Coordinates of C-alpha atoms (C1' of nucleotides) in Angstrom, one line a residue:
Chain K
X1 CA 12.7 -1.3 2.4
X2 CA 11.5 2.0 0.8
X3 CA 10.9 3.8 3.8
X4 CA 14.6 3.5 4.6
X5 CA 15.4 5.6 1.1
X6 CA 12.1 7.2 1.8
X7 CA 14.2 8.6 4.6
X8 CA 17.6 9.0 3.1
X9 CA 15.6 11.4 0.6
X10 CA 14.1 13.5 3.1
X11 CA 17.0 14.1 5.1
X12 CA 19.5 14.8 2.5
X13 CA 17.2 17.5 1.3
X14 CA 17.0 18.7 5.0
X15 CA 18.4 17.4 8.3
X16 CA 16.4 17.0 11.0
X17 CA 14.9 14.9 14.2
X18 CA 12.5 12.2 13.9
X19 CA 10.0 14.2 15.0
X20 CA 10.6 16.4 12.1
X21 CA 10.6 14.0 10.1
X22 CA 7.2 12.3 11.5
X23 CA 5.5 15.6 10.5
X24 CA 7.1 15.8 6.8
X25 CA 5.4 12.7 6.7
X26 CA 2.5 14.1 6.8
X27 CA 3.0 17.1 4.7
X28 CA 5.2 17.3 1.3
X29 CA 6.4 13.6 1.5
X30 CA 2.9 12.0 2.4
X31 CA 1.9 12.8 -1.2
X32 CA 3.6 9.3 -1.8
X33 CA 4.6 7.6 1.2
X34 CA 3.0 7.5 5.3
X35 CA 4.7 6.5 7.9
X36 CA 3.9 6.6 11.7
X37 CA 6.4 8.2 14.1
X38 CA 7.3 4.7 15.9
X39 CA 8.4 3.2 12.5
X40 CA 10.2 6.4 11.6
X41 CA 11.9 6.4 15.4
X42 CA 12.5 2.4 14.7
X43 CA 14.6 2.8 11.4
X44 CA 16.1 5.8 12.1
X45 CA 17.7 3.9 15.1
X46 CA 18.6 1.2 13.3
X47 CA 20.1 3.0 10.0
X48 CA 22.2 4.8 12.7
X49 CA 23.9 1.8 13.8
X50 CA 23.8 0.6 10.6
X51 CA 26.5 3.9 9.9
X52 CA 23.9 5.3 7.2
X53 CA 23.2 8.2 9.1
X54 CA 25.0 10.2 11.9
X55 CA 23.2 11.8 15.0
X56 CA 23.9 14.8 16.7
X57 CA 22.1 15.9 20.4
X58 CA 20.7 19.4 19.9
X59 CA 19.6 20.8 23.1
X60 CA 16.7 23.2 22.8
X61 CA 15.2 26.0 24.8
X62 CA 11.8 25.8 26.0
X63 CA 11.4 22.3 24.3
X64 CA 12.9 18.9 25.0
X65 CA 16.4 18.3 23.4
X66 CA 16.5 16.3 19.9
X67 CA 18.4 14.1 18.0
X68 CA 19.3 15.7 14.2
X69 CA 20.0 13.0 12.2
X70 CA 21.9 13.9 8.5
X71 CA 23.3 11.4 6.0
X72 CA 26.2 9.4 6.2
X73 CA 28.6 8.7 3.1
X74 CA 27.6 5.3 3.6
X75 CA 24.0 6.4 3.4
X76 CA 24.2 8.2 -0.1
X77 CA 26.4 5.3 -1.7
X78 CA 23.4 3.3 -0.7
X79 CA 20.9 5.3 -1.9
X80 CA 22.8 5.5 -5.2
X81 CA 22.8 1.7 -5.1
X82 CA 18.6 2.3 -5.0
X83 CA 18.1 4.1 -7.5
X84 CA 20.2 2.2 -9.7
X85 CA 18.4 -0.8 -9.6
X86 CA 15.0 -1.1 -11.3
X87 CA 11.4 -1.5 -8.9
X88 CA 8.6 -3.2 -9.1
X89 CA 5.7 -0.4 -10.4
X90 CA 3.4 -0.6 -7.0
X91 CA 0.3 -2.0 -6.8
X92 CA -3.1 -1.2 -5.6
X93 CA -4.8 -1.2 -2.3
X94 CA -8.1 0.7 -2.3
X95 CA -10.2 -0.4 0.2
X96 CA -13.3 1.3 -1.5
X97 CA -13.3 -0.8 -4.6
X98 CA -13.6 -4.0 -2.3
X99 CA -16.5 -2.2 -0.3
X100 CA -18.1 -0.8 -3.7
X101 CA -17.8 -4.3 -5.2
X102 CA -19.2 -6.0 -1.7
X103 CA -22.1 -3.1 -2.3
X104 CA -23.4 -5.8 -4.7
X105 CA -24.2 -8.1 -1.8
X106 CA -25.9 -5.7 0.4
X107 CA -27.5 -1.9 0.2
X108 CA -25.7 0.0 -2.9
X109 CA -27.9 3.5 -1.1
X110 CA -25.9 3.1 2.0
X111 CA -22.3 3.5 0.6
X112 CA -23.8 7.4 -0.9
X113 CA -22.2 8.7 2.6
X114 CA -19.0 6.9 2.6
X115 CA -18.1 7.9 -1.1
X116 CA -18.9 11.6 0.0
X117 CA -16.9 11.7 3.0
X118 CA -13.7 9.9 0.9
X119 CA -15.2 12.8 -1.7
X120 CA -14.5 15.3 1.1
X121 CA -11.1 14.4 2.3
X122 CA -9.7 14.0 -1.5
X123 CA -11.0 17.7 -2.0
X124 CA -9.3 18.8 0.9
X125 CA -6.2 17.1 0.1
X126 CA -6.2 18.2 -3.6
X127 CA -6.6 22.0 -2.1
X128 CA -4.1 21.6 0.3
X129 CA -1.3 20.5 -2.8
X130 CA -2.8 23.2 -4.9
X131 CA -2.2 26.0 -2.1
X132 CA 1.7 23.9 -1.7
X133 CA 2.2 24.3 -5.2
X134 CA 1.7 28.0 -5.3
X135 CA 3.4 28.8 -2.3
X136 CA 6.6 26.6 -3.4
X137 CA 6.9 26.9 -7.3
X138 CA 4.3 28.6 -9.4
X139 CA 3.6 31.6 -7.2
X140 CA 4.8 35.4 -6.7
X141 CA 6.7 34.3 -3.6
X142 CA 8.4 31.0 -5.0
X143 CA 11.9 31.5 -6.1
X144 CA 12.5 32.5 -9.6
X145 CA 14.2 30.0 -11.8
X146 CA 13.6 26.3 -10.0
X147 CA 17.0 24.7 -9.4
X148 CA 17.2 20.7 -10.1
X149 CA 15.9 19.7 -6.9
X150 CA 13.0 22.0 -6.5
X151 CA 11.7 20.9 -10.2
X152 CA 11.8 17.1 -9.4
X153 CA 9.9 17.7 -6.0
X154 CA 7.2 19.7 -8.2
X155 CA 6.7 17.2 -11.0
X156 CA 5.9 15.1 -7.9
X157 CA 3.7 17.8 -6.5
X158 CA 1.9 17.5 -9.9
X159 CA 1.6 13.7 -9.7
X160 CA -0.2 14.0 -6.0
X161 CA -2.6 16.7 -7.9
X162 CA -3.1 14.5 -11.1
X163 CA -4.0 11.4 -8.5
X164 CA -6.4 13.8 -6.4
X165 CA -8.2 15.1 -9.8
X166 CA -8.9 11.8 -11.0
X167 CA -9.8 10.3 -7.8
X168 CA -12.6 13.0 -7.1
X169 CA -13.6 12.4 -11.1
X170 CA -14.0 8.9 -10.7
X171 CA -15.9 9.0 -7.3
X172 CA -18.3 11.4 -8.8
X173 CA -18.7 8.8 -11.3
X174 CA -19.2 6.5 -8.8
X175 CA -21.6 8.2 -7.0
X176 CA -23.8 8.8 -10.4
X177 CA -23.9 5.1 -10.7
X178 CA -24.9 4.3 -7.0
X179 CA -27.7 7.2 -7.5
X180 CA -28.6 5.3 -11.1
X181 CA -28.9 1.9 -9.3
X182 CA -31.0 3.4 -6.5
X183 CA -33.4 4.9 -8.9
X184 CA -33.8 2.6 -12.3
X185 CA -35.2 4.6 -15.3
X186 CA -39.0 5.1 -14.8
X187 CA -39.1 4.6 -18.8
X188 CA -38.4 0.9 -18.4
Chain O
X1 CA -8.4 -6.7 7.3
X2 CA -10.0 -6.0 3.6
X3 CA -8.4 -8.8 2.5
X4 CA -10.9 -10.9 4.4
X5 CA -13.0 -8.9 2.9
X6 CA -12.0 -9.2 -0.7
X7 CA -12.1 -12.5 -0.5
X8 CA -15.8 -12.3 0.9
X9 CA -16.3 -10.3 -1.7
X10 CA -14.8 -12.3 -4.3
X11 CA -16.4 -15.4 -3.2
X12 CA -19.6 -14.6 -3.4
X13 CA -19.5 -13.3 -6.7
X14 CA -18.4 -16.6 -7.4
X15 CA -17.4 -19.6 -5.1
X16 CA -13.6 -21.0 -5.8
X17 CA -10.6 -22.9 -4.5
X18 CA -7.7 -20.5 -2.9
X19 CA -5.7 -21.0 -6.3
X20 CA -8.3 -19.7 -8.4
X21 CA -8.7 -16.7 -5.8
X22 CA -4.8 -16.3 -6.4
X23 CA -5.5 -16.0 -10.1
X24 CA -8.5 -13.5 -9.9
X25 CA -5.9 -11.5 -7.5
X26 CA -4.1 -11.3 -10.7
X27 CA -6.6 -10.2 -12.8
X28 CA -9.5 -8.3 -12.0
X29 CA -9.4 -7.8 -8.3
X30 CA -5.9 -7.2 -9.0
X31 CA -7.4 -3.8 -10.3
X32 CA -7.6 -2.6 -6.4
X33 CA -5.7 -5.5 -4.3
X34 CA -3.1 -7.9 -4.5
X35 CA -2.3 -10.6 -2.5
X36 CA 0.1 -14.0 -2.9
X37 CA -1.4 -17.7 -2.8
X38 CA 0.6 -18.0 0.5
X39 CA -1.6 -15.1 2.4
X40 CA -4.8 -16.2 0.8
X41 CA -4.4 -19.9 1.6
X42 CA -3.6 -18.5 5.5
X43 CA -6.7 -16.7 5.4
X44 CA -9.5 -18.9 4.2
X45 CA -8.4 -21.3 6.5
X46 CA -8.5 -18.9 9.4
X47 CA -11.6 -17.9 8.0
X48 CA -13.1 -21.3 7.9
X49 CA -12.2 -22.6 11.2
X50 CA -14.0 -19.0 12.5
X51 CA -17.1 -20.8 10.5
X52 CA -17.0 -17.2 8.0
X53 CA -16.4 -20.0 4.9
X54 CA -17.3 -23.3 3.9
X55 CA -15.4 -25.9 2.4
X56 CA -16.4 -29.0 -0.2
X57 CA -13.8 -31.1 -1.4
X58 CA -14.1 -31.2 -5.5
X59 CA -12.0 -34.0 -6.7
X60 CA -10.9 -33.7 -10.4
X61 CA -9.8 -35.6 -13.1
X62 CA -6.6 -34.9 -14.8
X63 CA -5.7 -32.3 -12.2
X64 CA -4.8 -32.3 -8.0
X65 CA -7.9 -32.4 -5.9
X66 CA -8.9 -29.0 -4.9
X67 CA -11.1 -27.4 -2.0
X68 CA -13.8 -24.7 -2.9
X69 CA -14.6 -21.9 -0.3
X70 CA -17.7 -20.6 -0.1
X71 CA -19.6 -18.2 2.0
X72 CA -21.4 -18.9 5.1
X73 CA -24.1 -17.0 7.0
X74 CA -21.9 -15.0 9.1
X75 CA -19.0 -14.8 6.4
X76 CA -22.5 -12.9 5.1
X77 CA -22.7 -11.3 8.4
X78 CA -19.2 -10.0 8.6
X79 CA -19.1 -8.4 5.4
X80 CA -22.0 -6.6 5.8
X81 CA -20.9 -4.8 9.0
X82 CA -17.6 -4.1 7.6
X83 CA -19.8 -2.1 4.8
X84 CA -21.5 -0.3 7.3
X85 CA -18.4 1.2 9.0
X86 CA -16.1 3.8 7.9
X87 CA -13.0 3.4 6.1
X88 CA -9.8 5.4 6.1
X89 CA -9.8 6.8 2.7
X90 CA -6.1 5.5 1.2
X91 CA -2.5 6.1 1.8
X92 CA 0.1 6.4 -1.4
X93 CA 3.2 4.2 -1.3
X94 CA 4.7 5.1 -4.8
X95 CA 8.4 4.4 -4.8
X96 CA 9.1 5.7 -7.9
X97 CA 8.2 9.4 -6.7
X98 CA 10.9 8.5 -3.5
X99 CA 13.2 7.7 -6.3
X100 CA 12.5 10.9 -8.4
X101 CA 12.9 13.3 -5.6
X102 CA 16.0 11.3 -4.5
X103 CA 17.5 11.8 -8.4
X104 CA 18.6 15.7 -7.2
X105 CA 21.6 13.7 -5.5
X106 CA 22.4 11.2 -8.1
X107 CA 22.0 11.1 -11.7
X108 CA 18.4 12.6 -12.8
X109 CA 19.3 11.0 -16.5
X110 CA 20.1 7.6 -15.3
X111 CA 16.5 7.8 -13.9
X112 CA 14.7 7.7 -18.2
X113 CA 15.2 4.2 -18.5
X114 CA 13.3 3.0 -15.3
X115 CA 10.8 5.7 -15.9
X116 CA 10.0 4.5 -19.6
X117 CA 9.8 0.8 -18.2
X118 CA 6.8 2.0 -15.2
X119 CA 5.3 3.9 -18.7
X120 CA 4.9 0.6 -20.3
X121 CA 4.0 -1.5 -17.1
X122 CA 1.3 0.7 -17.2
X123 CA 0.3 0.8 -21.0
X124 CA -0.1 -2.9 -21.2
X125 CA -2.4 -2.3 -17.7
X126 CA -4.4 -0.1 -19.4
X127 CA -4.6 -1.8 -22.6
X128 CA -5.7 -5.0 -20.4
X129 CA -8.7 -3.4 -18.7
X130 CA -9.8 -1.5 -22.0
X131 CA -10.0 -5.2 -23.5
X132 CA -11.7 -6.3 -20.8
X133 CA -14.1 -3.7 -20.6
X134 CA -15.2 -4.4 -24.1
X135 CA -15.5 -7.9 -23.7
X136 CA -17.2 -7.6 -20.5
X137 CA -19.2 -4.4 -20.3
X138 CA -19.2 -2.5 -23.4
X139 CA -18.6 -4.8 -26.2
X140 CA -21.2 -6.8 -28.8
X141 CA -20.8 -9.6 -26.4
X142 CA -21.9 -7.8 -23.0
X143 CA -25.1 -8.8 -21.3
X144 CA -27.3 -6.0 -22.6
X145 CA -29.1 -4.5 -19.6
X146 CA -26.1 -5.1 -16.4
X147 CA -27.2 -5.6 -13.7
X148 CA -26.6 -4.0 -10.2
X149 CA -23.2 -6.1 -9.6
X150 CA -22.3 -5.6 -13.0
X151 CA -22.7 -1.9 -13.1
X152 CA -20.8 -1.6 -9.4
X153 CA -17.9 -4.1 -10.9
X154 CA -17.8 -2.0 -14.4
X155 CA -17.5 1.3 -12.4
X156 CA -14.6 0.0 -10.7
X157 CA -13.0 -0.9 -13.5
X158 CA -13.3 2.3 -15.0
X159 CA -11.6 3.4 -11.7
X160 CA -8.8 1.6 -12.7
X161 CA -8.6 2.7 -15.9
X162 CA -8.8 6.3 -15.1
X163 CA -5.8 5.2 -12.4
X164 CA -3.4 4.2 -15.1
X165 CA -4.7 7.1 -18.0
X166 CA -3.6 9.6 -15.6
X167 CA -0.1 7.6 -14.2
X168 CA 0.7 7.5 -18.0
X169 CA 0.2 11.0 -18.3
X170 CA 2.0 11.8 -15.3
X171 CA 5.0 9.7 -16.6
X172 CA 5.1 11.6 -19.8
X173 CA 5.3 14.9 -17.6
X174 CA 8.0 12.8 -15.7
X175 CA 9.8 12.3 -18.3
X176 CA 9.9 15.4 -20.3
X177 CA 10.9 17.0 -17.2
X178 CA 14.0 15.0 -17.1
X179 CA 14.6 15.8 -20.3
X180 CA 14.7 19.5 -19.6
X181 CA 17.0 19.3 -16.8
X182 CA 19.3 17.1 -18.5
X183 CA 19.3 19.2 -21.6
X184 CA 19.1 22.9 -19.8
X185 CA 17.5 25.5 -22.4
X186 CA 20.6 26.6 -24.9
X187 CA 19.5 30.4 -25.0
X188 CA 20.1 30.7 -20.9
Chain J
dT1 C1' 13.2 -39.9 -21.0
dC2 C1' 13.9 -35.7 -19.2
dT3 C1' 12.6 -31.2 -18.5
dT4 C1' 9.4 -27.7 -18.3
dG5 C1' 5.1 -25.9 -17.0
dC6 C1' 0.5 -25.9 -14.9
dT7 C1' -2.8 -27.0 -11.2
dA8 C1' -3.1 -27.3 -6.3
dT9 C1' -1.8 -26.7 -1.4
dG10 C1' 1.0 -25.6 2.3
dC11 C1' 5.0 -24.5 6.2
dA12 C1' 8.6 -21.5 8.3
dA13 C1' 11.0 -17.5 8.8
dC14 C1' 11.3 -13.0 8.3
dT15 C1' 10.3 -8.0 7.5
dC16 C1' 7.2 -4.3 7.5
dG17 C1' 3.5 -1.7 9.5
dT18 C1' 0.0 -0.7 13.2
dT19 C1' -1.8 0.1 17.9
dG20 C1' -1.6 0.9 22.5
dC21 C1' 1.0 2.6 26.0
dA22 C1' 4.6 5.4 28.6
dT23 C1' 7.6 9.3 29.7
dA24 C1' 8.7 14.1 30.2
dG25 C1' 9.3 19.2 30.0
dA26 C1' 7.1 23.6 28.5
dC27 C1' 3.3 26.5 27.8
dA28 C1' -1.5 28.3 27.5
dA29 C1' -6.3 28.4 28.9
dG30 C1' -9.6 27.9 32.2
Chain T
dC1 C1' -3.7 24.3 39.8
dT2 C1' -5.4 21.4 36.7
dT3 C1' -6.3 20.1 32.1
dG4 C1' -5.0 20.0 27.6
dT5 C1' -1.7 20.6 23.8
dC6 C1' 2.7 20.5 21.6
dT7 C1' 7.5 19.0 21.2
dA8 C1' 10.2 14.8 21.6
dT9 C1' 11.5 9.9 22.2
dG10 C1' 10.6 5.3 22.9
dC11 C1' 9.0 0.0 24.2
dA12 C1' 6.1 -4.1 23.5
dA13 C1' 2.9 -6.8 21.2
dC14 C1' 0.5 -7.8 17.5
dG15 C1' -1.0 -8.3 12.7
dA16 C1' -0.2 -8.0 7.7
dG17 C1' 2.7 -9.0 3.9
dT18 C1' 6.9 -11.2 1.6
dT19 C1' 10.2 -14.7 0.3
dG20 C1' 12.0 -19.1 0.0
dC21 C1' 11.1 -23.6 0.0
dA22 C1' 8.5 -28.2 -0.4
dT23 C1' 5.3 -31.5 -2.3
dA24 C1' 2.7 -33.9 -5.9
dG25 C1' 0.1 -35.3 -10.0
dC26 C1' -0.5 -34.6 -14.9
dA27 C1' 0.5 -33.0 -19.7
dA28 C1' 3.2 -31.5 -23.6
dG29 C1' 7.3 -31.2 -26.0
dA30 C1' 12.5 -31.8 -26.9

DNA sequence: TCTTGCTATGCAACTCGTTGCATAGACAAG
DNA sequence: CTTGTCTATGCAACGAGTTGCATAGCAAGA
């Protein structure tokens, strides 16, 4: 039920629509969590009637009306509750492995062009934090001294560029190896 | 639908009953995927009556009957096409970086303990594929020239240990900067 | 002997997440 | 004036994953 705090998160530091929220998803909070804007529409319905949030109609000019959805006292005692109680540290699911693994069984050469393109879009992601971070907190432009809230979101930030890093380190690796199993030492 | 795959994958490295691909899901395909006996035992048989798997009945003494899974021609078939097609490259689901944004409206202190419990979760991980690095790839005992599924399984492993070097490091981070904002600097 | 633990398989119910589709107003480009 | 894009919300169906429970034989130890 993560997305559900997921969401309390996101809206206490910020009111906003679903829609808003859809697109957050795929910006700041994406470095840790996706969600599609059907699921976030689903829940956000639900936690209303639930009493964790409360809704307002906002009509709009040029642009269909929203709904702004802000947190509920019910919805920050229950947040609280959350983060009170320990989780379970979260577990893998990396398709790539399975396919590098599966490589064994078929053509290790053909998996060079997958591995570059993941190579691509990790470098891309990894520029697109870097760019966040300077903007928000390390940069002329980002405010001065970093209150509470601003410091946890950028040890975060930091987390989503260590994961990037390693993750373009490690498919370099593995593209070294695919490269040394497509051509075995001529010494041998 | 990669964990049809990883079970594929899994069984042809080596053929085994849907317990003993439960306990590999612990281990070392556990470095990628996880999955619970209840959704592997739903899957090889959904996978067996689509003819991807073959069953033998293996009774045993001393222990319940069990039923190995092996693969069949288009099981073969299946996989390979899956390599052939693109992937998504990963999403993140990392609760704890929901719960250390969502500390700016609670208690950041109360958030150490939990943090120092993920740092050991993933000390012993890492302490678990090092060992099984040695013993499997690097050590006195390794076969001496690996071969190409060897050198595709070690490089994944190495994945995984790169995974949990830099999570470690990133908790340390974590936690020191909970530790300045609980203890603000005295000269301020 | 009784309990605990391991091997071994499975059902049923539920929640979570994905995919495809639908609606609808506003605006810009062609 | 039509097509495409962006904001904005939503339903329905399906597939994936989790949780709780049930069974059953065998072995080891209290």
């Amino acid at each position: 039920m993560a997305l559900d705090h997921a969401i309390l998160v996101s809206l206490l530091e910020k009111p906003g629509s679903g829609y808003e929220l859809a697109r957050r998803f795929e910006r700041s909070i994406g470095y840790f969590w996706t969600a599609t804007h059907q699921q976030i529409y689903r829940v956000l319905k639900r936690m209303e009637s639930e009493g964790l949030l409360a809704v307002r109609d906002v009509p709009q000019h040029g642009r269909p009306d929203k709904k702004e959805y802000s947190v509920a006292a019910p919805g920050r005692a229950a947040l609280s509750l959350w983060l009170h109680e320990p989780i379970e540290p979260e577990s893998m699911r990396h398709d790539l492995a399975v396919k590098i693994r599966g490589a064994a069984f078929d053509d290790p050469a053909a998996l060079v062009r997958e591995v570059e393109r993941h190579h691509q879009v990790h470098s891309d992601r990894l520029a697109h934090y870097l760019a966040g971070e300077l903007r928000d907190f390390t940069g002329p432009d980002a405010p001065a001294p970093l209150d509470a809230g601003q410091e946890l979101q950028h040890v975060v930030l930091r987390g989503g560029i260590a994961y990037e890093r390693m993750t373009i380190a490690w498919l370099d690796d593995v593209l070294a190896t695919l490269h040394r199993l497509g051509a075995p030492p001529p010494s041998a």
